[in-house]
């Protein structure tokens, strides 16, 4: 068997086209558009590039965006005051405080200062809690949302399937497991202390891997015909490798995502959640 590819850029393009259409139509009727603010502290080149990429995408999609880069001398109180300003700004529907913050700042307190209605990364305890409760007024965190969109793209029915998620981070593995459960899959969540990891993976109809270990998952870990979503984004030399050995595993799975494709969808997922926040405010 040679797996069919689930291409992140193809799914992402379809979602972006939908966003552009929807934003245009809403602007025509209301004169309003979605807006977000990105707050950076210190001089982290990766964070800066990420913010610049989002500003560029905002222009393409018809969003309003504002980026603030503060020196690593800003106090926690000053930072929280800036967040408060955006909490009250009606043009801003999403606030991203770019992580990691410098060590002297309390990340948790800073995230909790964001109005959870505008905290579209779903790191705020209110959003995480609402996600577990299955409340609609929350957001699906960005990386699990990308995985979910990929499964939707192939019209995969999760009902009654065994889904195995490898990784239990707050940002990816845990919310992914909750989402799959809400779609009526039977879910097993694995982590670094899991024994018999390969055996458990072999039972998966759907295998989602998010561990940051290049090519750990091998062909003999895969149930024939499984769907494999590889979230891993590992730079090894000048190559981007997934957590799954793509060459081997694509010989056994029915569907597979190429290395890096999930990670490359995350900016578009941020835009999708910002649009969701905007629509709730209309
Ligand atoms: P993370 O916070 O480092 O969490 C890694 C998880 O993998 C932990 O739960 C850890 O278990 C588990 N793990 C590590 N080694 C393992 C092993 N050998 N066997 C089984 N489980 C193992 O990472 P993350 O943020 O979830 O990201 C995971 C990967 O996805 C990375 O390659 C990252 O670049 C990529 N990615 C992340 C995002 C995102 O939004 N976070 C987006 C796109 C791509 P313990 O809990 O027991 O330590």
Coordinates of C-alpha atoms and ligand atoms in Angstrom, one line a residue:
X1 CA 0.0 0.0 0.0
X2 CA 1.2 3.5 -0.7
X3 CA -0.5 6.1 1.4
X4 CA -2.5 9.0 0.0
X5 CA -1.0 12.3 1.0
X6 CA -3.0 14.8 3.0
X7 CA -1.3 18.0 1.9
X8 CA -1.4 20.8 4.4
X9 CA -0.9 23.6 1.8
X10 CA -3.9 22.3 -0.2
X11 CA -6.2 22.3 2.9
X12 CA -4.8 25.6 4.0
X13 CA -5.4 27.3 0.6
X14 CA -9.0 26.1 0.6
X15 CA -9.5 27.6 4.1
X16 CA -7.8 30.9 3.2
X17 CA -10.0 31.2 0.1
X18 CA -13.1 30.8 2.3
X19 CA -11.7 33.3 4.8
X20 CA -11.1 36.0 2.1
X21 CA -14.6 35.5 0.8
X22 CA -16.3 35.7 4.2
X23 CA -14.3 38.7 5.3
X24 CA -15.1 40.5 2.1
X25 CA -18.8 39.8 2.4
X26 CA -18.9 40.9 6.1
X27 CA -17.0 44.1 5.2
X28 CA -19.5 44.9 2.4
X29 CA -22.4 44.6 4.8
X30 CA -21.0 46.1 8.0
X31 CA -17.8 48.0 7.1
X32 CA -16.1 46.0 9.9
X33 CA -13.1 43.6 9.7
X34 CA -11.3 41.2 12.0
X35 CA -8.4 42.6 13.9
X36 CA -5.6 41.2 16.1
X37 CA -2.8 42.4 18.2
X38 CA 0.6 40.6 18.7
X39 CA 2.7 41.5 21.7
X40 CA 6.4 40.7 21.7
X41 CA 8.8 41.2 24.6
X42 CA 12.5 41.2 24.0
X43 CA 14.5 40.3 21.0
X44 CA 13.6 36.8 19.8
X45 CA 14.2 36.5 16.0
X46 CA 11.8 33.5 15.7
X47 CA 9.0 35.5 17.4
X48 CA 9.7 38.5 15.2
X49 CA 9.5 36.4 12.0
X50 CA 6.3 34.8 13.2
X51 CA 4.7 38.2 13.9
X52 CA 5.9 39.6 10.5
X53 CA 4.4 36.5 8.8
X54 CA 1.1 37.1 10.5
X55 CA 1.1 40.8 9.5
X56 CA 1.6 39.9 5.9
X57 CA -1.1 37.3 6.0
X58 CA -3.4 39.8 7.6
X59 CA -3.0 42.1 4.7
X60 CA -3.7 39.3 2.2
X61 CA -6.9 38.3 4.1
X62 CA -8.2 41.8 4.7
X63 CA -7.6 41.8 8.5
X64 CA -6.4 44.7 10.7
X65 CA -3.3 43.9 12.7
X66 CA -1.0 45.7 15.1
X67 CA 2.3 44.4 16.4
X68 CA 4.0 45.8 19.6
X69 CA 7.6 44.8 20.4
X70 CA 8.6 45.9 23.9
X71 CA 12.1 45.8 25.3
X72 CA 12.8 43.2 27.9
X73 CA 12.7 45.9 30.5
X74 CA 8.9 46.3 30.5
X75 CA 7.5 45.3 33.9
X76 CA 4.8 42.8 34.3
X77 CA 2.3 45.5 35.4
X78 CA 3.1 47.6 32.3
X79 CA 2.6 44.6 30.1
X80 CA -0.7 43.7 31.8
X81 CA -1.8 47.3 31.3
X82 CA -1.0 47.1 27.5
X83 CA -3.1 43.9 27.4
X84 CA -5.9 45.7 29.2
X85 CA -5.9 48.3 26.5
X86 CA -6.4 45.7 23.8
X87 CA -9.0 43.9 25.8
X88 CA -11.1 47.1 25.6
X89 CA -10.3 47.9 22.0
X90 CA -13.3 47.0 19.8
X91 CA -11.2 46.8 16.7
X92 CA -9.1 43.9 18.2
X93 CA -10.7 40.5 18.3
X94 CA -7.6 38.4 19.1
X95 CA -4.6 39.1 21.3
X96 CA -1.5 36.9 20.9
X97 CA 1.2 37.3 23.5
X98 CA 4.2 35.7 21.8
X99 CA 5.7 32.9 23.9
X100 CA 8.2 32.3 25.3
X101 CA 8.4 35.4 27.4
X102 CA 11.7 36.4 29.1
X103 CA 12.1 34.5 32.4
X104 CA 11.4 37.5 34.7
X105 CA 7.8 37.6 33.5
X106 CA 5.1 35.2 34.8
X107 CA 3.7 33.7 31.6
X108 CA 0.7 32.3 33.3
X109 CA -0.3 35.6 34.8
X110 CA 0.2 37.4 31.5
X111 CA -1.9 35.0 29.5
X112 CA -4.6 35.1 32.2
X113 CA -4.7 38.9 31.8
X114 CA -6.0 38.5 28.2
X115 CA -9.8 38.6 28.0
X116 CA -10.5 34.9 27.3
X117 CA -12.9 35.9 24.5
X118 CA -9.9 37.3 22.7
X119 CA -7.4 34.6 23.6
X120 CA -7.7 32.6 20.5
X121 CA -4.7 30.3 21.1
X122 CA -6.9 28.7 23.9
X123 CA -4.2 28.7 26.5
X124 CA -6.3 30.6 28.9
X125 CA -7.7 28.3 31.7
X126 CA -11.3 29.5 30.8
X127 CA -10.8 28.4 27.2
X128 CA -9.2 25.1 28.1
X129 CA -12.0 24.4 30.6
X130 CA -14.7 25.3 28.1
X131 CA -13.0 23.0 25.5
X132 CA -13.2 20.1 27.9
X133 CA -16.8 20.9 28.8
X134 CA -17.6 21.0 25.0
X135 CA -18.8 24.6 25.2
X136 CA -19.1 26.4 21.8
X137 CA -17.9 29.7 23.1
X138 CA -14.2 28.6 23.2
X139 CA -11.5 28.1 20.6
X140 CA -9.7 25.0 19.5
X141 CA -6.0 25.5 20.0
X142 CA -4.1 26.1 16.7
X143 CA -2.2 22.9 16.1
X144 CA -5.0 20.5 17.1
X145 CA -7.3 22.6 14.9
X146 CA -5.0 22.1 11.9
X147 CA -5.1 18.3 12.6
X148 CA -8.8 18.4 12.8
X149 CA -9.1 20.3 9.5
X150 CA -6.9 17.7 7.8
X151 CA -9.2 14.9 9.0
X152 CA -12.2 16.8 7.8
X153 CA -10.6 17.3 4.4
X154 CA -10.6 13.6 3.8
X155 CA -14.1 13.3 5.3
X156 CA -12.8 10.9 7.9
X157 CA -15.5 9.6 10.3
X158 CA -14.0 9.3 13.7
X159 CA -17.1 7.7 15.3
X160 CA -16.1 4.5 17.0
X161 CA -12.5 4.6 15.7
X162 CA -9.5 4.1 17.9
X163 CA -7.4 7.2 17.9
X164 CA -4.0 7.2 19.5
X165 CA -2.3 10.6 20.3
X166 CA 1.4 10.5 21.1
X167 CA 2.3 13.5 23.2
X168 CA 0.4 15.2 26.0
X169 CA 1.5 18.9 25.9
X170 CA -1.1 21.5 26.9
X171 CA -0.9 23.1 23.6
X172 CA -1.2 20.0 21.4
X173 CA -1.6 16.5 22.8
X174 CA -4.1 17.1 25.5
X175 CA -6.5 19.2 23.5
X176 CA -6.2 16.9 20.5
X177 CA -7.3 14.0 22.7
X178 CA -10.3 16.0 23.9
X179 CA -11.3 16.9 20.4
X180 CA -11.1 13.3 19.1
X181 CA -13.1 12.2 22.1
X182 CA -15.8 14.8 21.3
X183 CA -15.9 13.3 17.8
X184 CA -16.8 9.9 19.4
X185 CA -13.4 8.2 18.9
X186 CA -12.0 5.9 21.6
X187 CA -8.8 7.8 22.5
X188 CA -5.5 6.6 24.0
X189 CA -3.0 9.3 25.0
X190 CA 0.6 8.3 25.1
X191 CA 3.7 10.1 26.5
X192 CA 7.3 9.6 27.4
X193 CA 6.5 7.2 30.3
X194 CA 4.2 5.0 28.1
X195 CA 5.3 1.4 28.0
X196 CA 4.7 -0.6 24.8
X197 CA 4.3 2.5 22.7
X198 CA 4.8 0.7 19.4
X199 CA 2.1 -1.9 20.4
X200 CA -0.4 0.9 21.3
X201 CA 0.3 2.7 18.1
X202 CA -0.3 -0.5 16.1
X203 CA -3.9 -0.5 17.4
X204 CA -4.6 3.0 16.0
X205 CA -7.1 3.7 13.2
X206 CA -5.9 7.3 13.5
X207 CA -2.4 8.1 14.9
X208 CA -1.6 11.7 15.8
X209 CA 2.1 12.2 16.7
X210 CA 3.4 15.3 18.4
X211 CA 6.5 14.6 20.4
X212 CA 9.5 16.4 18.7
X213 CA 11.5 13.3 18.2
X214 CA 12.6 13.0 14.5
X215 CA 11.3 9.9 12.8
X216 CA 10.6 7.9 15.9
X217 CA 7.5 6.2 14.6
X218 CA 8.4 3.4 12.2
X219 CA 6.5 1.3 9.7
X220 CA 6.0 -1.7 12.1
X221 CA 4.2 0.6 14.5
X222 CA 1.4 1.2 12.0
X223 CA -1.9 -0.7 11.5
X224 CA -2.4 -1.3 7.8
X225 CA -4.8 1.3 6.5
X226 CA -4.3 3.8 9.4
X227 CA -4.5 7.6 9.0
X228 CA -1.3 9.2 10.3
X229 CA -1.1 12.8 11.2
X230 CA 2.5 13.9 11.9
X231 CA 2.7 17.2 13.9
X232 CA 6.4 16.9 14.5
X233 CA 8.5 19.8 13.2
X234 CA 12.2 18.9 13.6
X235 CA 15.0 20.8 11.9
X236 CA 17.9 18.4 11.3
X237 CA 20.6 20.2 9.4
X238 CA 18.8 21.8 6.5
X239 CA 16.0 19.2 6.5
X240 CA 12.6 19.3 8.2
X241 CA 11.8 15.9 9.6
X242 CA 8.5 14.8 11.2
X243 CA 8.1 12.5 14.2
X244 CA 7.2 9.8 11.8
X245 CA 9.5 8.1 9.4
X246 CA 7.6 9.3 6.3
X247 CA 9.3 7.1 3.7
X248 CA 8.7 3.9 5.6
X249 CA 5.3 4.6 7.1
X250 CA 3.8 5.9 3.9
X251 CA 4.2 2.3 2.6
X252 CA 1.7 1.0 5.2
X253 CA -0.7 3.8 6.1
X254 CA -3.8 4.7 4.0
X255 CA -3.3 8.5 4.5
X256 CA -0.4 10.4 5.8
X257 CA 0.7 14.1 6.2
X258 CA 4.1 15.0 4.8
X259 CA 6.7 16.3 7.3
X260 CA 6.2 19.9 8.3
X261 CA 2.7 20.2 6.7
X262 CA 0.8 20.5 10.0
X263 CA 3.2 23.1 11.4
X264 CA 2.9 25.2 8.2
X265 CA -0.9 25.5 8.7
X266 CA -0.8 27.2 12.1
X267 CA -0.9 30.9 11.0
X268 CA -4.0 30.2 9.0
X269 CA -5.6 28.5 12.0
X270 CA -4.8 31.6 14.0
X271 CA -6.6 33.7 11.4
X272 CA -9.5 31.3 11.5
X273 CA -9.9 31.6 15.2
X274 CA -9.6 35.4 15.0
X275 CA -12.4 35.4 12.4
X276 CA -14.5 33.3 14.8
X277 CA -13.9 35.8 17.6
X278 CA -14.8 38.7 15.2
X279 CA -18.1 37.0 14.1
X280 CA -19.1 36.4 17.8
X281 CA -18.8 40.1 18.3
X282 CA -20.8 41.3 15.3
Ligands
LIG1 P1 6.3 19.4 23.9 O1 5.6 20.4 24.7 O2 7.8 19.2 24.0 O3 5.6 18.0 24.3 C1 6.2 16.8 23.8 C2 5.3 15.6 24.3 O4 5.9 14.4 23.7 C3 5.3 15.4 25.8 O5 4.0 15.1 26.2 C4 6.3 14.2 26.0 O6 5.9 13.4 27.0 C5 6.1 13.4 24.7 N1 7.3 12.7 24.3 C6 8.5 13.1 24.2 N2 9.3 12.1 23.8 C7 8.6 11.0 23.7 C8 8.8 9.6 23.4 N3 10.1 9.2 23.0 N4 7.8 8.8 23.4 C9 6.5 9.2 23.7 N5 6.2 10.5 24.0 C10 7.2 11.4 24.0 O7 6.0 19.5 22.3 P2 4.7 20.1 21.5 O8 4.6 21.6 21.7 O9 3.5 19.3 21.9 O10 5.2 19.8 20.0 C11 5.4 18.5 19.6 C12 6.0 18.5 18.2 O11 5.0 19.2 17.4 C13 7.3 19.3 18.0 O12 8.1 18.7 17.0 C14 6.8 20.7 17.6 O13 7.8 21.4 16.8 C15 5.6 20.3 16.7 N6 4.6 21.3 16.5 C16 4.1 21.9 17.6 C17 3.1 22.9 17.4 C18 2.5 23.6 18.6 O14 1.6 24.5 18.3 N7 2.9 23.3 19.8 C19 2.7 23.3 16.1 C20 3.2 22.6 15.1 C21 4.2 21.6 15.3 P3 6.0 13.8 28.6 O15 4.8 14.7 28.8 O16 6.0 12.6 29.4 O17 7.3 14.6 28.7

